[in-house]
Amino acid sequence: MKTDSIYLKIPSDKFFLGLVRKVITELAGGMNYSQDDIAKIEIAVDEACTNVIKYAYTSEEKIAFKGGKDNEINIKVNINTKRIIIEVSDAGKEFDFENYHVPDIAAHLKEMKMHGLGLYIIKNFMDDVSYKRTPDGVNTLTLVKYIKKG
Amino acid sequence: MKTDSIYLKIPSDKFFLGLVRKVITELAGGMNYSQDDIAKIEIAVDEACTNVIKYAYTSEEKIAFKGGKDNEINIKVNINTKRIIIEVSDAGKEFDFENYHVPDIAAHLKEMKMHGLGLYIIKNFMDDVSYKRTPDGVNTLTLVKYIKKG
Amino acid sequence: MPMCSIKVEKIGFKIPIFIIRVTGSLDAYSFPEFEDKIRGILDKDGINLMFDFANLEYISSAGLGAMMGFAKIAREKKGDLVIFNPTPKINSIINILGLSKFIKVFDNEKTALSAFE
Amino acid sequence: MPMCSIKVEKIGFKIPIFIIRVTGSLDAYSFPEFEDKIRGILDKDGINLMFDFANLEYISSAGLGAMMGFAKIAREKKGDLVIFNPTPKINSIINILGLSKFIKVFDNEKTALSAFE
Ligand SMILES: Nc1ncnc2c1ncn2[C@@H]1O[C@H](COP(=O)(O)OP(=O)(O)O)[C@@H](O)[C@H]1O
Ligand SMILES: Nc1ncnc2c1ncn2[C@@H]1O[C@H](COP(=O)(O)OP(=O)(O)O)[C@@H](O)[C@H]1O
């Protein structure tokens, strides 16, 4: 099975979120996803990048990938006829993903709370989500979405 | 002046030309270019990538960047408030850019010729075009377009 | 780049209602300016808000969370907040997340207006 | 991904005219299939071609060159090829390149038809 990889690297700046969404919807749009699934992948990747910008890179300190520039986000998209895998990587602060539990969204919304929707969206809209930090300080959030058989 | 760099890497496959155009129009569209200039940058970059796919990488041999995969195209976009610089790089065959002369387009069209428009578009639609091949076999076509002062 | 703009119309029945027509993408980039503007309306007499989402192309959790926050403020002031005309894409996100249980979503402007009668 | 589709209508005056409505992006990716289809029309009795570019979002040198090539073939067979309804973006590219000196471009279908009268 032919598998293609596409790489996008952007500065950690909310200005480029629209670009990330364009790349993701263009790639997912060329696959056999429903419109709903494309929208889910789009928002999940947007939320993942938003969190890197908001939490992994703080404005005080600049951190670079080995050989890279300060505060960059690496997005690797791997596609084949079965699924899309999106890896969002940063060289910023570690995130204790394993011990983070998404809020009970119904209760959360009932209280009209404004925050905590991002990771809920990521976990619920994608089929598989995992986080890894390598010894050299690179954090990668991996998002997988399978193509449903029609 | 703040300068941002955005990197896109794609397989050398015409399938991804639409993605390249989306990235370029999204970035140029966020700058102070006229619609005409955005269209010119879009087609110039498309033609540059098309030529890499058609001529730099031939189907018989696979060539990779150092540490990269076979037949990839690297696109680096550097933007600030004055201009956009787009570098299209490949690890494929060398191109004798200096000695290539674009056809006399009027005569060319008069004869209803179908080919040779690509480099004419690239050279005429961008403000500055240059080609470089490094000793390690990387070809880079650099395209520059300045923002006109209104 | 991810731009979001709003147009506000104030219509007067017994009580003033603000129709807020949103265009573009409401993500983490465009959100702060959007929030400022809506808070400005809420701070004055705008407690009845109708959001026209017909031209809203994209909304992220920042925007969705803000709608919940605005609705809360509006209701505390005895007003309300409704959404109308969402694209199928945004309507589907709102439904999947269950937001539609807490914020009323209408097909069009006329039915949305009825919420304030 | 860069898709291009065409719809063909044959209208009969004294001579048959083919209206070819192009949708999508005509770049190096979509070009071969497009060329095949148009050559198929030219090979039969299609020597009078009207291209509706209203829904053509993008055209690269491959597509522009092909239009020149098709026009040449059509004229050799004593027919002609015209374009109508291009978007401002594509119209501007056609003009800058000087293609409009060799292929007639019309604002709308009605005026384009007059080219074959
Ligand atoms: N990449 C990250 N690095 C560090 N902390 C993170 C990261 N992503 C999320 N978090 C933490 O998880 C929390 C929940 O994130 P999220 O669900 O996106 O909602 P919100 O951003 O509205 O708080 C954040 O408040 C933050 O503390
Ligand atoms: N990246 C490249 N590597 C090698 N040769 C190239 C490259 N780009 C262009 N050429 C050569 O220059 C010629 C003109 O290219 P172009 O103007 O794009 O028109 P066309 O592709 O229609 O021939 C090509 O036919 C090819 O021989």
Coordinates of C-alpha atoms and ligand atoms in Angstrom, one line a residue:
Chain A
M1 CA 0.0 0.0 0.0
K2 CA 1.4 3.4 -1.0
T3 CA 1.9 5.7 1.9
D4 CA 2.7 9.3 1.5
S5 CA 4.3 11.7 4.1
I6 CA 3.8 15.4 4.0
Y7 CA 5.6 17.8 6.4
L8 CA 4.7 21.2 7.4
K9 CA 6.7 23.4 9.8
I10 CA 5.4 26.6 11.2
P11 CA 6.4 29.2 13.8
S12 CA 4.5 28.7 17.1
D13 CA 2.1 31.6 16.3
K14 CA -1.7 31.5 16.2
F15 CA -1.5 33.4 12.9
F16 CA -0.6 30.1 11.2
L17 CA -3.5 28.0 12.5
G18 CA -5.5 28.8 9.4
L19 CA -2.7 27.5 7.2
V20 CA -2.5 24.3 9.2
R21 CA -6.3 23.8 8.7
K22 CA -6.0 24.4 5.0
V23 CA -3.3 21.7 4.7
I24 CA -5.2 19.2 6.8
T25 CA -8.6 19.7 5.0
E26 CA -6.9 19.6 1.6
L27 CA -5.2 16.3 2.5
A28 CA -8.1 14.7 4.3
G29 CA -10.4 16.1 1.6
G30 CA -8.6 14.1 -1.0
M31 CA -9.3 10.9 0.9
N32 CA -12.5 8.9 1.4
Y33 CA -13.7 10.7 4.6
S34 CA -17.2 12.0 5.1
Q35 CA -17.5 15.8 5.4
D36 CA -18.2 15.3 9.1
D37 CA -14.9 13.3 9.6
I38 CA -12.9 16.0 7.7
A39 CA -14.4 18.6 10.0
K40 CA -13.5 16.5 13.0
I41 CA -9.9 16.0 11.9
E42 CA -9.6 19.7 11.1
I43 CA -10.7 20.9 14.5
A44 CA -8.7 18.2 16.3
V45 CA -5.4 19.3 14.6
D46 CA -6.2 22.9 15.2
E47 CA -6.8 22.3 18.9
A48 CA -3.5 20.3 19.2
C49 CA -1.6 23.2 17.6
T50 CA -3.4 25.8 19.6
N51 CA -2.4 23.9 22.8
V52 CA 1.3 23.8 21.7
I53 CA 1.2 27.6 21.1
K54 CA -0.6 28.3 24.4
Y55 CA 1.0 25.8 26.8
A56 CA 4.2 24.1 25.3
Y57 CA 5.9 27.3 24.2
T58 CA 5.5 30.1 26.8
S59 CA 6.4 33.6 25.7
E60 CA 9.2 34.0 28.2
E61 CA 11.5 31.2 27.0
K62 CA 12.4 30.3 23.4
I63 CA 13.2 26.6 22.7
A64 CA 14.4 25.1 19.5
F65 CA 14.4 21.6 18.0
K66 CA 17.9 20.3 17.5
G67 CA 19.2 22.3 14.5
G68 CA 16.0 24.2 14.2
K69 CA 14.8 27.7 15.0
D70 CA 13.1 28.8 18.2
N71 CA 9.5 27.8 18.9
E72 CA 8.5 25.8 15.9
I73 CA 5.8 23.3 15.4
N74 CA 6.4 20.3 13.2
I75 CA 3.4 18.7 11.6
K76 CA 3.9 15.3 9.9
V77 CA 1.0 13.9 8.0
N78 CA 1.1 10.3 6.8
I79 CA -1.7 9.1 4.5
N80 CA -2.8 6.0 2.8
T81 CA -6.1 4.5 1.7
K82 CA -6.9 3.3 5.2
R83 CA -6.2 6.3 7.5
I84 CA -4.5 9.6 8.3
I85 CA -1.9 9.9 11.0
I86 CA -1.0 13.4 12.1
E87 CA 2.0 14.0 14.4
V88 CA 2.2 17.4 16.0
S89 CA 5.6 18.0 17.5
D90 CA 7.2 20.7 19.6
A91 CA 10.4 21.3 21.6
G92 CA 8.6 23.0 24.4
K93 CA 7.4 22.0 27.9
E94 CA 6.4 18.5 28.7
F95 CA 2.7 17.7 29.1
D96 CA 1.6 15.1 31.5
F97 CA -0.9 13.7 29.0
E98 CA -1.3 10.3 30.7
N99 CA -2.6 11.8 33.9
Y100 CA -4.7 14.5 32.2
H101 CA -8.4 13.5 32.3
V102 CA -10.8 15.3 30.1
P103 CA -13.7 16.8 32.0
D104 CA -17.2 15.2 32.2
I105 CA -18.3 17.3 29.2
A106 CA -22.0 17.2 30.0
A107 CA -21.5 18.4 33.6
H108 CA -18.9 20.9 32.3
L109 CA -21.3 22.4 29.8
K110 CA -24.2 22.4 32.3
E111 CA -22.1 24.8 34.4
M112 CA -21.5 26.8 31.3
K113 CA -17.7 26.4 31.6
M114 CA -15.6 27.9 28.9
H115 CA -12.4 25.9 29.0
G116 CA -11.2 22.3 28.7
L117 CA -13.0 21.6 25.4
G118 CA -9.8 21.3 23.3
L119 CA -8.5 17.9 24.6
Y120 CA -12.1 16.6 24.8
I121 CA -12.5 17.4 21.1
I122 CA -9.1 15.8 20.2
K123 CA -9.8 12.6 22.1
N124 CA -13.4 12.2 21.0
F125 CA -13.0 13.2 17.4
M126 CA -10.0 11.1 16.5
D127 CA -9.8 7.3 16.7
D128 CA -6.5 7.1 18.4
V129 CA -4.5 9.7 20.3
S130 CA -1.1 9.3 22.0
Y131 CA 1.6 11.4 23.4
K132 CA 5.3 10.8 23.6
R133 CA 8.3 12.8 24.8
T134 CA 11.7 11.8 23.6
P135 CA 14.9 12.2 25.8
D136 CA 16.0 15.1 23.6
G137 CA 12.9 17.1 24.6
V138 CA 10.6 16.7 21.6
N139 CA 6.9 16.3 22.4
T140 CA 4.7 14.5 19.9
L141 CA 1.0 14.2 19.9
T142 CA -0.1 11.6 17.4
L143 CA -3.6 11.7 16.1
V144 CA -5.1 8.8 14.0
K145 CA -8.3 8.7 12.1
Y146 CA -9.4 5.6 10.1
I147 CA -11.5 5.8 6.9
K148 CA -14.9 4.1 7.6
K149 CA -15.9 1.4 5.2
G150 CA -19.0 2.6 3.4
Chain B
M1 CA 11.4 43.4 10.9
K2 CA 9.8 40.1 11.9
T3 CA 10.4 37.4 9.3
D4 CA 8.7 34.0 9.4
S5 CA 9.7 30.8 7.7
I6 CA 7.2 28.1 6.8
Y7 CA 8.4 24.7 5.4
L8 CA 6.4 22.3 3.4
K9 CA 7.8 18.9 2.2
I10 CA 5.8 16.8 -0.3
P11 CA 6.4 13.7 -2.4
S12 CA 7.4 14.5 -6.0
D13 CA 3.9 13.7 -7.2
K14 CA 1.5 16.0 -9.2
F15 CA -1.2 14.9 -6.8
F16 CA 0.2 17.4 -4.3
L17 CA 0.3 20.5 -6.5
G18 CA -3.1 21.5 -5.2
L19 CA -1.8 21.4 -1.7
V20 CA 1.2 23.5 -2.6
R21 CA -1.1 26.1 -4.2
K22 CA -3.3 26.2 -1.1
V23 CA -0.3 26.9 1.1
I24 CA 1.1 29.6 -1.1
T25 CA -2.2 31.4 -1.6
E26 CA -3.0 31.2 2.1
L27 CA 0.4 32.7 3.0
A28 CA 0.4 35.3 0.2
G29 CA -3.3 36.0 0.8
G30 CA -2.4 37.1 4.4
M31 CA 0.1 39.7 3.0
N32 CA -0.5 43.0 1.2
Y33 CA -0.6 41.6 -2.3
S34 CA -3.2 42.4 -5.0
Q35 CA -5.3 39.5 -6.2
D36 CA -3.4 39.6 -9.4
D37 CA -0.1 39.3 -7.6
I38 CA -1.4 36.4 -5.5
A39 CA -2.5 34.6 -8.7
K40 CA 1.0 35.2 -10.2
I41 CA 2.8 33.8 -7.2
E42 CA 0.4 30.8 -7.1
I43 CA 1.0 29.8 -10.7
A44 CA 4.8 30.5 -10.6
V45 CA 5.3 28.1 -7.6
D46 CA 3.0 25.6 -9.2
E47 CA 5.1 25.7 -12.4
A48 CA 8.3 25.4 -10.5
C49 CA 7.1 22.3 -8.6
T50 CA 5.6 20.8 -11.8
N51 CA 9.0 21.1 -13.5
V52 CA 10.7 19.4 -10.6
I53 CA 8.2 16.5 -10.9
K54 CA 8.5 16.3 -14.7
Y55 CA 12.2 16.9 -15.2
A56 CA 14.3 16.8 -12.0
Y57 CA 13.0 13.5 -10.8
T58 CA 12.5 10.9 -13.5
S59 CA 10.5 7.8 -12.8
E60 CA 13.4 5.5 -13.4
E61 CA 15.7 6.6 -10.6
K62 CA 14.8 7.6 -7.1
I63 CA 17.0 10.2 -5.4
A64 CA 16.8 11.4 -1.8
F65 CA 18.0 14.4 0.1
K66 CA 20.6 13.6 2.7
G67 CA 18.6 11.9 5.5
G68 CA 15.4 12.2 3.5
K69 CA 13.2 9.9 1.6
D70 CA 13.2 9.4 -2.2
N71 CA 11.9 12.0 -4.6
E72 CA 10.8 14.8 -2.2
I73 CA 10.3 18.4 -2.9
N74 CA 11.1 20.9 -0.2
I75 CA 9.4 24.2 -0.2
K76 CA 10.6 27.0 2.1
V77 CA 8.5 30.1 2.3
N78 CA 10.0 33.2 4.0
I79 CA 7.7 36.1 4.6
N80 CA 7.9 39.6 6.0
T81 CA 6.1 42.9 5.4
K82 CA 8.1 43.6 2.3
R83 CA 8.2 40.4 0.2
I84 CA 7.8 36.7 -0.1
I85 CA 10.7 34.4 -0.9
I86 CA 9.9 30.8 -2.0
E87 CA 12.6 28.2 -2.3
V88 CA 11.7 25.1 -4.2
S89 CA 14.4 22.4 -3.7
D90 CA 14.9 18.9 -5.0
A91 CA 17.7 16.3 -5.0
G92 CA 17.1 15.4 -8.6
K93 CA 18.8 16.1 -11.9
E94 CA 20.7 19.4 -12.4
F95 CA 19.1 22.0 -14.6
D96 CA 21.2 24.3 -16.7
F97 CA 19.1 27.3 -15.7
E98 CA 21.6 30.0 -16.7
N99 CA 21.8 28.8 -20.3
Y100 CA 18.1 28.2 -20.6
H101 CA 16.4 31.1 -22.5
V102 CA 12.7 31.4 -22.4
P103 CA 11.1 31.5 -25.9
D104 CA 9.9 34.7 -27.5
I105 CA 6.4 34.2 -26.2
A106 CA 4.6 36.2 -28.8
A107 CA 6.2 34.3 -31.7
H108 CA 5.7 31.1 -29.7
L109 CA 2.0 31.7 -29.3
K110 CA 1.6 32.8 -32.9
E111 CA 2.8 29.3 -33.9
M112 CA 0.3 28.0 -31.4
K113 CA 3.0 26.1 -29.6
M114 CA 1.9 24.2 -26.5
H115 CA 5.1 24.0 -24.5
G116 CA 7.6 26.2 -22.8
L117 CA 5.2 28.5 -21.0
G118 CA 6.2 27.3 -17.5
L119 CA 9.5 29.1 -17.2
Y120 CA 8.2 32.1 -19.0
I121 CA 5.5 32.4 -16.4
I122 CA 8.0 31.9 -13.5
K123 CA 10.4 34.5 -14.9
N124 CA 7.8 37.1 -15.8
F125 CA 5.5 36.8 -12.9
M126 CA 8.1 36.9 -10.1
D127 CA 10.4 39.9 -9.4
D128 CA 13.5 37.8 -9.0
V129 CA 14.3 34.2 -9.9
S130 CA 17.6 32.4 -9.3
Y131 CA 18.8 28.8 -9.4
K132 CA 21.5 27.1 -7.4
R133 CA 22.9 23.6 -7.1
T134 CA 25.0 22.8 -4.1
P135 CA 27.8 20.2 -4.1
D136 CA 25.7 17.7 -2.3
G137 CA 23.3 17.7 -5.2
V138 CA 20.4 19.9 -4.0
N139 CA 18.8 22.1 -6.6
T140 CA 17.0 25.2 -5.4
L141 CA 15.0 27.6 -7.4
T142 CA 14.4 30.8 -5.5
L143 CA 11.4 33.0 -6.3
V144 CA 11.0 36.5 -4.9
K145 CA 8.0 38.8 -5.1
Y146 CA 8.0 42.2 -3.5
I147 CA 4.9 43.9 -2.1
K148 CA 4.1 47.0 -4.2
K149 CA 3.7 50.2 -2.2
G150 CA 0.1 51.4 -2.7
Chain C
M1 CA -4.7 35.2 8.5
P2 CA -7.6 33.4 10.2
M3 CA -9.8 36.5 10.1
C4 CA -13.2 37.0 11.8
S5 CA -15.4 40.0 11.5
I6 CA -18.8 40.9 12.9
K7 CA -21.6 43.1 11.9
V8 CA -24.1 44.1 14.6
E9 CA -27.7 45.2 14.0
K10 CA -29.8 46.4 16.9
I11 CA -33.5 45.8 16.4
G12 CA -36.1 47.1 18.8
F13 CA -39.1 45.2 19.9
K14 CA -40.2 45.7 23.5
I15 CA -36.6 44.8 24.4
P16 CA -33.5 45.5 22.2
I17 CA -32.1 42.4 20.4
F18 CA -28.7 42.4 18.9
I19 CA -28.2 40.4 15.7
I20 CA -24.5 39.6 15.4
R21 CA -23.5 38.4 11.9
V22 CA -20.1 36.6 12.1
T23 CA -17.9 36.1 9.0
G24 CA -14.7 34.1 8.7
S25 CA -12.9 31.8 11.1
L26 CA -13.3 31.9 14.8
D27 CA -10.2 30.2 16.1
A28 CA -7.6 31.0 18.8
Y29 CA -6.1 33.7 16.6
S30 CA -9.2 35.7 15.9
F31 CA -10.9 34.9 19.2
P32 CA -9.5 37.7 21.5
E33 CA -10.8 40.5 19.2
F34 CA -14.2 38.7 18.9
E35 CA -14.5 38.3 22.6
D36 CA -13.7 42.0 23.2
K37 CA -16.4 43.1 20.9
I38 CA -19.1 40.8 22.3
R39 CA -18.2 41.7 25.8
G40 CA -18.6 45.3 24.8
I41 CA -22.1 44.6 23.7
L42 CA -22.9 42.6 26.9
D43 CA -21.5 45.3 29.1
K44 CA -23.9 47.8 27.7
D45 CA -27.6 46.9 27.2
G46 CA -27.0 43.9 25.0
I47 CA -28.4 41.0 26.9
N48 CA -30.4 39.5 24.0
L49 CA -28.0 38.2 21.4
M50 CA -28.7 36.4 18.1
F51 CA -25.7 35.0 16.4
D52 CA -25.9 34.6 12.6
F53 CA -23.4 31.8 11.7
A54 CA -24.3 31.7 8.0
N55 CA -20.9 33.0 7.0
L56 CA -18.9 31.4 9.8
E57 CA -16.6 29.0 8.1
Y58 CA -14.8 27.6 11.2
I59 CA -15.1 27.6 14.9
S60 CA -12.7 26.0 17.4
S61 CA -13.1 25.3 21.1
A62 CA -12.1 28.9 22.0
G63 CA -15.1 30.2 20.0
L64 CA -17.5 27.5 21.3
G65 CA -16.4 28.0 24.9
A66 CA -16.9 31.8 24.4
M67 CA -20.5 31.2 23.2
M68 CA -21.2 29.3 26.4
G69 CA -19.6 32.0 28.5
F70 CA -21.6 34.8 26.7
A71 CA -24.9 32.8 27.1
K72 CA -24.2 32.4 30.8
I73 CA -23.7 36.2 31.2
A74 CA -26.7 37.0 29.1
R75 CA -28.9 34.7 31.2
E76 CA -27.6 36.0 34.5
K77 CA -28.9 39.4 33.2
K78 CA -32.2 37.8 32.3
G79 CA -31.5 37.8 28.6
D80 CA -30.6 35.0 26.3
L81 CA -28.3 34.0 23.5
V82 CA -29.2 32.0 20.4
I83 CA -27.5 30.9 17.2
F84 CA -29.1 30.7 13.8
N85 CA -28.2 29.7 10.3
P86 CA -25.1 27.6 11.0
T87 CA -23.4 25.8 8.1
P88 CA -23.9 22.0 8.2
K89 CA -20.3 21.6 9.3
I90 CA -20.6 23.9 12.3
N91 CA -24.1 22.6 13.1
S92 CA -22.7 19.1 13.3
I93 CA -19.9 20.1 15.6
I94 CA -22.3 21.9 17.9
N95 CA -24.6 18.9 18.0
I96 CA -21.8 16.3 18.5
L97 CA -20.4 18.3 21.4
G98 CA -23.9 18.6 23.0
L99 CA -23.7 22.4 23.0
S100 CA -27.2 22.5 21.4
K101 CA -28.6 21.3 24.7
F102 CA -27.6 24.5 26.3
I103 CA -27.7 27.0 23.5
K104 CA -30.7 27.1 21.2
V105 CA -29.8 26.7 17.5
F106 CA -32.3 27.8 14.8
D107 CA -32.5 27.3 11.1
N108 CA -33.2 30.9 10.2
E109 CA -33.5 34.4 11.5
K110 CA -37.3 34.3 11.7
T111 CA -37.5 31.3 14.0
A112 CA -34.5 32.6 16.0
L113 CA -36.4 35.8 16.7
S114 CA -39.3 33.8 18.1
A115 CA -37.0 32.8 21.0
F116 CA -37.3 36.4 22.3
E117 CA -41.0 36.8 22.0
Chain D
M1 CA -6.7 16.1 -5.2
P2 CA -6.5 18.9 -7.9
M3 CA -9.7 17.7 -9.7
C4 CA -11.1 18.8 -13.0
S5 CA -14.3 17.7 -14.5
I6 CA -16.1 18.7 -17.7
K7 CA -19.7 18.6 -18.9
V8 CA -20.3 18.7 -22.6
E9 CA -23.4 20.0 -24.4
K10 CA -23.8 19.7 -28.1
I11 CA -26.0 22.3 -29.7
G12 CA -27.1 22.2 -33.3
F13 CA -27.2 25.2 -35.5
K14 CA -26.1 24.8 -39.1
I15 CA -23.0 23.3 -37.7
P16 CA -22.6 21.5 -34.3
I17 CA -21.1 23.5 -31.5
F18 CA -19.8 21.8 -28.3
I19 CA -20.1 23.8 -25.1
I20 CA -17.6 22.4 -22.6
R21 CA -18.1 23.5 -19.0
V22 CA -15.0 23.0 -17.0
T23 CA -15.1 22.7 -13.2
G24 CA -12.1 22.6 -10.8
S25 CA -8.4 23.0 -11.3
L26 CA -6.7 22.4 -14.6
D27 CA -3.1 21.7 -13.6
A28 CA -0.4 19.2 -14.5
Y29 CA -2.2 16.6 -12.3
S30 CA -5.7 16.8 -13.9
F31 CA -4.4 17.7 -17.3
P32 CA -3.9 14.3 -19.0
E33 CA -7.5 13.2 -18.4
F34 CA -8.8 16.6 -19.6
E35 CA -6.7 16.4 -22.7
D36 CA -7.9 12.9 -23.5
K37 CA -11.5 14.0 -23.3
I38 CA -11.1 17.1 -25.5
R39 CA -9.1 15.1 -28.0
G40 CA -11.9 12.6 -28.1
I41 CA -14.3 15.4 -29.1
L42 CA -11.9 16.9 -31.7
D43 CA -11.4 13.5 -33.2
K44 CA -15.1 13.1 -33.9
D45 CA -17.1 16.0 -35.3
G46 CA -16.2 18.5 -32.6
I47 CA -14.4 21.3 -34.4
N48 CA -16.4 24.2 -32.9
L49 CA -15.6 24.4 -29.2
M50 CA -16.8 26.8 -26.6
F51 CA -15.2 26.5 -23.2
D52 CA -17.2 27.7 -20.2
F53 CA -14.5 28.7 -17.6
A54 CA -17.0 30.1 -15.0
N55 CA -16.2 27.3 -12.6
L56 CA -12.6 26.9 -13.5
E57 CA -10.7 27.9 -10.4
Y58 CA -7.1 27.5 -11.6
I59 CA -5.3 26.9 -14.8
S60 CA -1.5 26.3 -15.2
S61 CA 0.7 26.4 -18.3
A62 CA -0.2 22.8 -19.1
G63 CA -3.9 23.8 -19.4
L64 CA -3.1 27.1 -21.2
G65 CA -0.8 25.3 -23.7
A66 CA -3.5 22.7 -24.3
M67 CA -6.0 25.4 -25.2
M68 CA -3.6 26.7 -27.8
G69 CA -3.1 23.2 -29.1
F70 CA -6.8 22.5 -29.3
A71 CA -7.4 25.9 -31.0
K72 CA -4.8 25.0 -33.6
I73 CA -6.4 21.6 -34.4
A74 CA -9.9 23.1 -34.5
R75 CA -8.8 25.8 -36.9
E76 CA -6.9 23.4 -39.2
K77 CA -10.3 21.6 -39.5
K78 CA -11.9 24.9 -40.3
G79 CA -13.5 25.2 -36.9
D80 CA -12.7 27.4 -34.0
L81 CA -12.2 27.5 -30.2
V82 CA -13.4 30.2 -27.9
I83 CA -13.5 30.8 -24.1
F84 CA -16.2 32.5 -22.2
N85 CA -17.0 33.5 -18.6
P86 CA -13.5 33.2 -17.1
T87 CA -13.1 34.3 -13.5
P88 CA -11.2 37.6 -13.1
K89 CA -8.2 35.7 -11.9
I90 CA -8.0 33.4 -15.0
N91 CA -9.0 36.2 -17.3
S92 CA -6.1 38.3 -16.0
I93 CA -3.6 35.4 -16.5
I94 CA -4.9 34.9 -20.1
N95 CA -4.5 38.6 -20.8
I96 CA -1.0 39.0 -19.2
L97 CA 0.3 36.1 -21.2
G98 CA -1.2 37.5 -24.4
L99 CA -3.2 34.4 -25.1
S100 CA -6.2 36.5 -25.7
K101 CA -4.6 37.7 -28.9
F102 CA -4.9 34.2 -30.3
I103 CA -8.0 32.8 -28.6
K104 CA -11.1 34.9 -28.3
V105 CA -12.4 35.3 -24.8
F106 CA -16.0 36.4 -24.2
D107 CA -17.9 37.7 -21.2
N108 CA -20.8 35.3 -21.5
E109 CA -22.3 32.5 -23.4
K110 CA -24.5 34.6 -25.7
T111 CA -21.6 36.7 -27.1
A112 CA -19.4 33.6 -27.3
L113 CA -22.0 31.9 -29.5
S114 CA -21.9 34.9 -31.9
A115 CA -18.3 33.8 -32.8
F116 CA -19.8 30.9 -34.7
E117 CA -22.5 32.7 -36.6
Ligands
LIG1 N1 0.6 20.8 24.8 C1 0.3 21.0 26.0 N2 1.4 21.3 26.9 C2 1.1 21.5 28.2 N3 -0.1 21.5 28.7 C3 -1.2 21.3 28.0 C4 -1.0 21.0 26.6 N4 -2.2 20.8 26.0 C5 -3.1 21.0 27.1 N5 -2.5 21.2 28.2 C6 -3.2 21.4 29.5 O1 -4.4 20.8 29.5 C7 -5.5 21.7 29.8 C8 -6.7 21.4 29.0 O2 -6.5 21.8 27.6 P1 -7.7 21.9 26.6 O3 -8.7 20.8 26.8 O4 -7.2 22.2 25.3 O5 -8.5 23.2 27.1 P2 -8.2 24.7 27.5 O6 -7.0 25.1 26.6 O7 -9.4 25.5 27.2 O8 -7.8 24.7 28.9 C9 -4.9 23.0 29.6 O9 -5.5 24.0 30.4 C10 -3.4 22.8 29.9 O10 -3.2 23.0 31.3
LIG2 N1 13.7 21.6 -12.8 C1 14.1 21.3 -14.1 N2 15.0 20.3 -14.2 C2 15.4 20.0 -15.5 N3 15.0 20.6 -16.6 C3 14.0 21.5 -16.5 C4 13.5 21.9 -15.2 N4 12.6 22.9 -15.4 C5 12.5 23.1 -16.8 N5 13.4 22.3 -17.4 C6 13.6 22.3 -18.9 O1 13.2 23.5 -19.4 C7 12.2 23.3 -20.4 C8 11.1 24.4 -20.4 O2 10.3 24.3 -19.3 P1 8.9 25.0 -19.2 O3 9.1 26.4 -19.6 O4 8.3 24.8 -17.8 O5 8.0 24.3 -20.3 P2 7.5 22.8 -20.6 O6 7.5 22.1 -19.3 O7 6.2 23.0 -21.2 O8 8.5 22.3 -21.6 C9 11.6 21.9 -20.2 O9 11.2 21.4 -21.4 C10 12.8 21.2 -19.6 O10 13.6 20.7 -20.6

